[in-house]
Amino acid sequence: MDVVLTGDRPTGKLHIGHYVGSLRKRVEIQGQFDESFIMIADTQALTDHALTPQKVRENVLEVMLDYLAVGLKPDLNRFFIQSLVPELAELTMYYMNFVTLSRLMRNPTVKSEMQQKGYGQQIPAGFLCYPVSQAADITAFKANLIPVGDDQLPMIEQTNEIVRRINHHFDKAVLCECKPLLSKVQRLPGIDGKGKMSKSLGNAIFLSDSNDEIRKKVMQMYTDPKHIRVEDPGHVEGNVVFMYLDAFDPQVDEVEVLKEDYRRGGLGDVVIKKRLIQVLVDIITPIREERLRLEKNKQELLSLLKDGSVYARHIAADTLKQVRDVLEINY
Ligand code: ATP
Ligand code: MG
């Protein structure tokens, strides 16, 4: 049985990093496996947004709109809201006993997020433990295939460690191991070229952006600081505009020719930026229009999520029972 699980934090609308890093893959594989769960991770979003819960709440439906607008189908995927499946929180509580503090502190993704957020020792305990809650999400549904960007690989490793620890200790196949399904583009940089594109860092192009916003953002993009005059030879490596063309432009051969011209000198930044604007407008326009159409019926989106959550609860409750059994919580 092949079960796919993915999810996103409702901390903002989804962006083109999500699109190439995960959404496009999800659309491509939908219907190919026995079951697919797509979770809006509001409980996890609260680990660093507990003081602004209204932001998380508002974004639940925004993320759902993005899902449907990119072409994820309700008859091929079970959409649900994490907090409506409280079994996940209970599993997290038990799994925390199988993970050490030093192991959590070593998680490279958590480490870099702690740094970005400037937490230091003031890190919320819930945030430090979010990889454990991800292990609960994955294992509750016996998911074995996880389409993600490479920032999520440490979470998959962490999950499999918990699975092996529990199965080995109780000498029973209670939980299933999982593996990532990686996309071609694993980590799209932000328009500032610094870190990865992220909803929280103000460096994203959103799937809901207007053509004008797309144009402004691309024109601001960082290229090659040494490429001052058009005739100067330019660098393609580390050049954000070319990274985006590699990720999004369907005309791969033409992009290769442009790269040669740019390296040689004589190709201006404005030319490649204009091309990128057109490529992104072509991808985003139908998504944005579908989003606007779907937005008119928010009630329907919510009921899809609620129905999905009821179904998800049944499955998670079954796994929880098995975990409670080995922990001898079966009074
Ligand atoms: P936040 O800033 O709130 O953490 P985020 O933009 O990092 O938001 P997440 O909800 O944490 O988004 O990530 C959801 C999924 O999207 C994960 O599978 C992650 O690997 C993928 N993803 C996020 N950002 C990128 C990116 N820049 N490039 C490729 N994949 C990405
Ligand atoms: Mg993130």
Coordinates of C-alpha atoms and ligand atoms in Angstrom, one line a residue:
M1 CA 0.0 0.0 0.0
D2 CA 1.5 3.4 -1.0
V3 CA 0.3 6.4 0.9
V4 CA 1.3 9.9 0.2
L5 CA 1.3 12.7 2.7
T6 CA 2.2 16.3 2.3
G7 CA 1.3 19.6 3.8
D8 CA 1.9 23.3 4.2
R9 CA 1.8 25.7 7.1
P10 CA -1.0 28.3 6.8
T11 CA 1.3 31.2 7.5
G12 CA 0.7 32.9 4.2
K13 CA -0.4 32.3 0.6
L14 CA 1.7 29.8 -1.4
H15 CA 4.4 31.0 -3.6
I16 CA 6.3 29.8 -6.7
G17 CA 8.9 28.0 -4.5
H18 CA 6.1 25.8 -3.2
Y19 CA 5.0 25.3 -6.8
V20 CA 8.3 24.0 -8.1
G21 CA 9.4 22.4 -4.9
S22 CA 6.3 20.5 -4.1
L23 CA 2.9 21.4 -5.6
R24 CA 3.8 20.6 -9.2
K25 CA 5.0 17.1 -8.1
R26 CA 1.8 16.6 -6.1
V27 CA -0.3 17.4 -9.1
E28 CA 1.8 15.1 -11.4
I29 CA 1.4 12.1 -9.1
Q30 CA -2.1 12.5 -7.9
G31 CA -4.2 9.4 -8.5
Q32 CA -1.1 7.2 -8.9
F33 CA -1.0 5.8 -5.4
D34 CA -3.5 4.2 -3.0
E35 CA -4.2 7.2 -0.9
S36 CA -3.0 10.8 -0.7
F37 CA -3.5 13.1 2.3
I38 CA -2.8 16.8 2.1
M39 CA -2.7 18.6 5.4
I40 CA -3.0 22.2 6.3
A41 CA -0.6 22.3 9.3
D42 CA -2.2 25.0 11.5
T43 CA -1.1 23.3 14.7
Q44 CA 2.5 23.4 13.5
A45 CA 2.1 27.0 12.3
L46 CA 1.2 28.0 15.9
T47 CA 4.6 26.8 17.1
D48 CA 6.0 30.1 15.9
H49 CA 2.7 32.1 15.5
A50 CA 1.0 31.5 18.8
L51 CA 0.8 35.2 19.4
T52 CA -0.9 35.9 16.1
P53 CA -3.4 33.0 15.8
Q54 CA -5.7 35.1 13.5
K55 CA -3.0 35.1 10.9
V56 CA -2.9 31.2 10.9
R57 CA -6.7 31.0 10.8
E58 CA -7.1 33.4 7.9
N59 CA -4.5 31.5 5.9
V60 CA -6.1 28.1 6.1
L61 CA -8.5 28.9 3.3
E62 CA -5.9 30.8 1.4
V63 CA -3.7 27.7 1.2
M64 CA -6.7 25.5 0.3
L65 CA -7.5 28.0 -2.5
D66 CA -3.9 27.6 -3.8
Y67 CA -4.2 23.8 -3.7
L68 CA -7.3 23.7 -5.8
A69 CA -6.1 26.5 -8.1
V70 CA -2.9 24.6 -9.0
G71 CA -5.0 21.6 -10.0
L72 CA -5.1 19.3 -6.9
K73 CA -8.4 17.4 -7.1
P74 CA -10.7 16.7 -4.2
D75 CA -11.6 13.3 -5.6
L76 CA -7.9 12.3 -5.7
N77 CA -6.7 13.8 -2.4
R78 CA -8.0 14.0 1.2
F79 CA -7.5 17.6 2.3
F80 CA -7.7 18.1 6.1
I81 CA -6.8 20.6 8.9
Q82 CA -4.2 19.3 11.3
S83 CA -5.9 20.7 14.5
L84 CA -9.1 18.9 13.6
V85 CA -7.2 15.6 14.1
P86 CA -6.2 15.8 17.8
E87 CA -4.9 12.2 17.6
L88 CA -1.8 13.8 16.0
A89 CA -1.1 15.9 19.1
E90 CA -1.4 12.9 21.3
L91 CA 1.0 10.9 19.1
T92 CA 3.4 13.8 19.2
M93 CA 3.3 13.7 23.0
Y94 CA 4.3 10.0 23.1
Y95 CA 7.0 10.3 20.4
M96 CA 8.7 13.1 22.4
N97 CA 9.8 10.4 24.8
F98 CA 11.8 8.7 22.0
V99 CA 13.8 11.8 20.9
T100 CA 16.5 13.6 22.8
L101 CA 16.9 17.3 23.2
S102 CA 20.4 17.2 21.6
R103 CA 19.0 15.4 18.6
L104 CA 16.4 18.1 18.1
M105 CA 19.0 20.9 18.5
R106 CA 21.1 19.2 15.8
N107 CA 18.3 19.3 13.2
P108 CA 19.8 21.5 10.4
T109 CA 16.5 22.9 9.2
V110 CA 15.4 23.9 12.8
K111 CA 18.9 25.3 13.4
S112 CA 18.7 27.7 10.4
E113 CA 15.1 28.6 11.1
M114 CA 16.0 29.4 14.8
Q115 CA 18.8 31.7 13.4
Q116 CA 16.5 33.4 10.9
K117 CA 13.9 34.1 13.7
G118 CA 16.6 35.1 16.2
Y119 CA 15.3 32.8 18.9
G120 CA 18.5 31.7 20.6
Q121 CA 17.7 30.3 24.0
Q122 CA 14.2 31.9 23.8
I123 CA 13.0 29.3 21.3
P124 CA 9.4 28.1 22.1
A125 CA 9.6 24.4 23.1
G126 CA 6.8 23.7 20.6
F127 CA 8.9 25.1 17.8
L128 CA 11.9 23.0 18.7
C129 CA 9.7 19.9 18.8
Y130 CA 7.9 20.5 15.5
P131 CA 9.9 17.7 13.7
V132 CA 8.4 15.3 16.2
S133 CA 4.9 16.5 15.3
Q134 CA 5.8 16.0 11.7
A135 CA 6.8 12.4 12.6
A136 CA 3.3 12.0 14.1
D137 CA 1.6 13.4 11.0
I138 CA 3.5 11.1 8.6
T139 CA 3.2 7.9 10.7
A140 CA -0.4 8.4 11.7
F141 CA -1.5 7.8 8.1
K142 CA 1.2 5.1 7.5
A143 CA 2.4 7.4 4.8
N144 CA 5.5 6.1 3.0
L145 CA 6.0 8.7 0.2
I146 CA 6.5 12.3 1.1
P147 CA 6.8 14.9 -1.8
V148 CA 9.0 17.7 -0.4
G149 CA 11.7 20.3 -1.0
D150 CA 15.1 19.4 0.4
D151 CA 14.6 21.6 3.4
Q152 CA 12.4 18.9 4.7
L153 CA 14.8 16.0 4.4
P154 CA 16.0 16.3 8.0
M155 CA 12.3 15.8 9.1
I156 CA 12.1 12.6 7.1
E157 CA 15.3 11.3 8.7
Q158 CA 14.0 12.3 12.2
T159 CA 10.7 10.5 11.5
N160 CA 12.4 7.3 10.4
E161 CA 14.6 7.4 13.5
I162 CA 11.5 7.5 15.7
V163 CA 9.9 4.7 13.7
R164 CA 12.9 2.5 14.0
R165 CA 13.3 3.2 17.7
I166 CA 9.7 2.4 18.5
N167 CA 9.5 -0.7 16.3
H168 CA 12.9 -2.0 17.5
H169 CA 12.2 -1.4 21.2
F170 CA 8.8 -3.1 21.2
D171 CA 10.0 -5.7 18.6
K172 CA 6.9 -5.1 16.5
A173 CA 6.1 -3.3 13.2
V174 CA 4.0 -0.6 14.8
L175 CA 5.0 2.3 12.5
C176 CA 6.1 2.5 8.8
E177 CA 9.2 4.2 7.5
C178 CA 8.9 6.8 4.8
K179 CA 10.9 8.2 1.9
P180 CA 11.0 11.6 0.2
L181 CA 9.8 12.2 -3.4
L182 CA 12.1 15.0 -4.4
S183 CA 11.3 17.5 -7.2
K184 CA 13.7 18.6 -9.9
V185 CA 14.0 22.0 -8.2
Q186 CA 14.5 21.4 -4.5
R187 CA 15.0 24.8 -3.1
L188 CA 14.1 28.0 -5.0
P189 CA 15.9 31.0 -3.7
G190 CA 14.0 34.2 -2.8
I191 CA 14.0 37.2 -5.1
D192 CA 16.7 38.7 -2.9
G193 CA 18.9 35.8 -3.8
K194 CA 19.8 35.3 -0.1
G195 CA 17.9 32.4 1.5
K196 CA 15.2 30.2 0.2
M197 CA 12.0 31.7 -0.9
S198 CA 9.7 31.7 2.1
K199 CA 6.3 33.1 3.0
S200 CA 7.8 34.7 6.1
L201 CA 10.8 36.4 4.6
G202 CA 9.2 38.9 2.3
N203 CA 11.1 37.5 -0.7
A204 CA 8.4 35.6 -2.4
I205 CA 6.4 35.7 -5.7
F206 CA 2.9 34.4 -4.8
L207 CA 0.7 32.2 -6.9
S208 CA -1.9 35.0 -6.4
D209 CA 0.3 37.9 -7.5
S210 CA -1.0 40.2 -10.3
N211 CA 1.0 40.6 -13.5
D212 CA 2.1 44.0 -12.2
E213 CA 3.4 42.5 -8.9
I214 CA 5.2 39.8 -10.9
R215 CA 6.8 42.4 -13.1
K216 CA 7.9 44.6 -10.2
K217 CA 9.4 41.7 -8.3
V218 CA 11.3 40.3 -11.2
M219 CA 12.7 43.8 -12.1
Q220 CA 14.0 44.1 -8.5
M221 CA 15.8 40.8 -8.7
Y222 CA 19.4 40.4 -8.0
T223 CA 21.5 39.3 -11.0
D224 CA 25.3 39.4 -11.3
P225 CA 26.8 42.5 -9.5
K226 CA 29.8 42.4 -11.9
H227 CA 27.6 42.6 -15.0
I228 CA 27.4 46.4 -15.1
R229 CA 27.4 47.2 -18.9
V230 CA 25.5 45.0 -21.4
E231 CA 28.8 44.1 -23.1
D232 CA 30.4 42.8 -19.9
P233 CA 30.7 39.0 -19.6
G234 CA 28.2 37.9 -16.9
H235 CA 27.9 35.0 -14.5
V236 CA 25.0 32.5 -14.8
E237 CA 25.9 30.5 -11.7
G238 CA 24.3 32.1 -8.6
N239 CA 22.3 34.4 -10.8
V240 CA 18.8 34.3 -9.5
V241 CA 17.1 35.2 -12.9
F242 CA 18.8 32.2 -14.5
M243 CA 17.9 29.9 -11.6
Y244 CA 14.3 30.9 -12.1
L245 CA 14.5 30.4 -15.9
D246 CA 16.0 26.9 -15.2
A247 CA 13.1 26.2 -12.8
F248 CA 10.2 27.5 -14.9
D249 CA 11.0 28.1 -18.5
P250 CA 9.7 25.2 -20.6
Q251 CA 12.1 26.1 -23.5
V252 CA 15.2 24.5 -22.0
D253 CA 17.3 24.8 -25.2
E254 CA 16.6 28.5 -25.6
V255 CA 17.6 29.1 -22.0
E256 CA 20.9 27.4 -22.7
V257 CA 21.6 29.7 -25.7
L258 CA 20.8 32.7 -23.5
K259 CA 23.2 31.5 -20.9
E260 CA 26.0 31.3 -23.5
D261 CA 25.2 34.8 -24.7
Y262 CA 25.2 36.2 -21.2
R263 CA 28.5 34.5 -20.3
R264 CA 30.1 35.9 -23.5
G265 CA 28.8 39.5 -22.8
G266 CA 26.3 41.4 -24.9
L267 CA 23.1 40.2 -23.3
G268 CA 21.4 42.7 -20.9
D269 CA 19.7 41.9 -17.6
V270 CA 16.5 43.6 -18.8
V271 CA 16.2 41.1 -21.7
I272 CA 16.4 38.0 -19.4
K273 CA 14.1 39.6 -16.9
K274 CA 11.5 40.4 -19.5
R275 CA 11.6 36.8 -20.6
L276 CA 11.2 35.6 -17.0
I277 CA 8.3 37.9 -16.5
Q278 CA 6.5 36.4 -19.4
V279 CA 7.3 32.8 -18.3
L280 CA 5.9 33.5 -14.8
V281 CA 2.9 35.4 -16.1
D282 CA 2.0 32.4 -18.3
I283 CA 2.2 30.0 -15.3
I284 CA 0.6 32.2 -12.7
T285 CA -2.3 33.8 -14.7
P286 CA -4.5 30.6 -15.0
I287 CA -3.8 29.8 -11.3
R288 CA -4.7 33.3 -10.2
E289 CA -7.9 33.3 -12.3
E290 CA -9.0 29.9 -10.9
R291 CA -8.3 31.2 -7.4
L292 CA -10.6 34.2 -8.0
R293 CA -13.3 31.9 -9.2
L294 CA -13.0 29.5 -6.2
E295 CA -12.9 32.3 -3.7
K296 CA -16.6 33.0 -4.3
N297 CA -17.4 29.8 -2.5
K298 CA -15.4 29.6 0.6
Q299 CA -18.1 27.6 2.4
E300 CA -17.6 24.7 0.0
L301 CA -13.8 24.8 0.6
L302 CA -14.4 24.6 4.4
S303 CA -16.7 21.7 4.1
L304 CA -14.2 19.8 1.9
L305 CA -11.7 20.3 4.7
K306 CA -14.0 19.3 7.4
D307 CA -15.1 16.1 5.6
G308 CA -11.4 15.3 4.9
S309 CA -10.6 15.8 8.6
V310 CA -13.3 13.4 9.7
Y311 CA -11.9 10.7 7.4
A312 CA -8.3 11.5 8.5
R313 CA -9.3 11.2 12.2
H314 CA -10.5 7.6 11.6
I315 CA -7.1 6.6 10.1
A316 CA -5.1 8.4 12.8
A317 CA -7.2 6.9 15.6
D318 CA -6.3 3.5 14.4
T319 CA -2.5 4.2 14.5
L320 CA -2.9 5.9 17.9
K321 CA -4.6 2.8 19.2
Q322 CA -1.6 0.7 18.1
V323 CA 0.9 3.1 19.7
R324 CA -1.2 3.2 22.9
D325 CA -1.2 -0.6 23.0
V326 CA 2.6 -0.9 22.9
L327 CA 2.8 1.8 25.6
E328 CA 0.3 -0.2 27.6
I329 CA -2.3 2.6 27.6
N330 CA -5.3 0.4 27.1
Y331 CA -7.3 0.5 30.3
Ligands
ATP1 P1 7.2 29.5 6.4 O1 8.1 30.7 6.1 O2 6.0 29.8 7.2 O3 8.0 28.3 7.0 P2 7.5 28.3 3.8 O4 7.5 29.2 2.7 O5 8.9 27.8 4.3 O6 6.7 29.0 5.0 P3 6.3 25.7 4.3 O7 4.8 25.6 4.6 O8 7.2 25.7 5.5 O9 6.6 27.0 3.5 O10 6.7 24.6 3.3 C1 5.9 23.7 2.7 C2 6.5 22.8 1.6 O11 7.0 23.7 0.5 C3 7.7 22.0 2.0 O12 7.6 20.7 1.4 C4 8.9 22.7 1.5 O13 9.9 21.8 1.2 C5 8.3 23.4 0.3 N1 9.0 24.7 0.1 C6 8.9 25.8 0.8 N2 9.7 26.8 0.3 C7 10.3 26.3 -0.8 C8 11.3 26.8 -1.7 N3 11.7 28.0 -1.6 N4 11.7 26.0 -2.7 C9 11.3 24.7 -2.8 N5 10.4 24.2 -2.0 C10 9.9 24.9 -0.9
MG2 MG 9.0 26.5 6.2

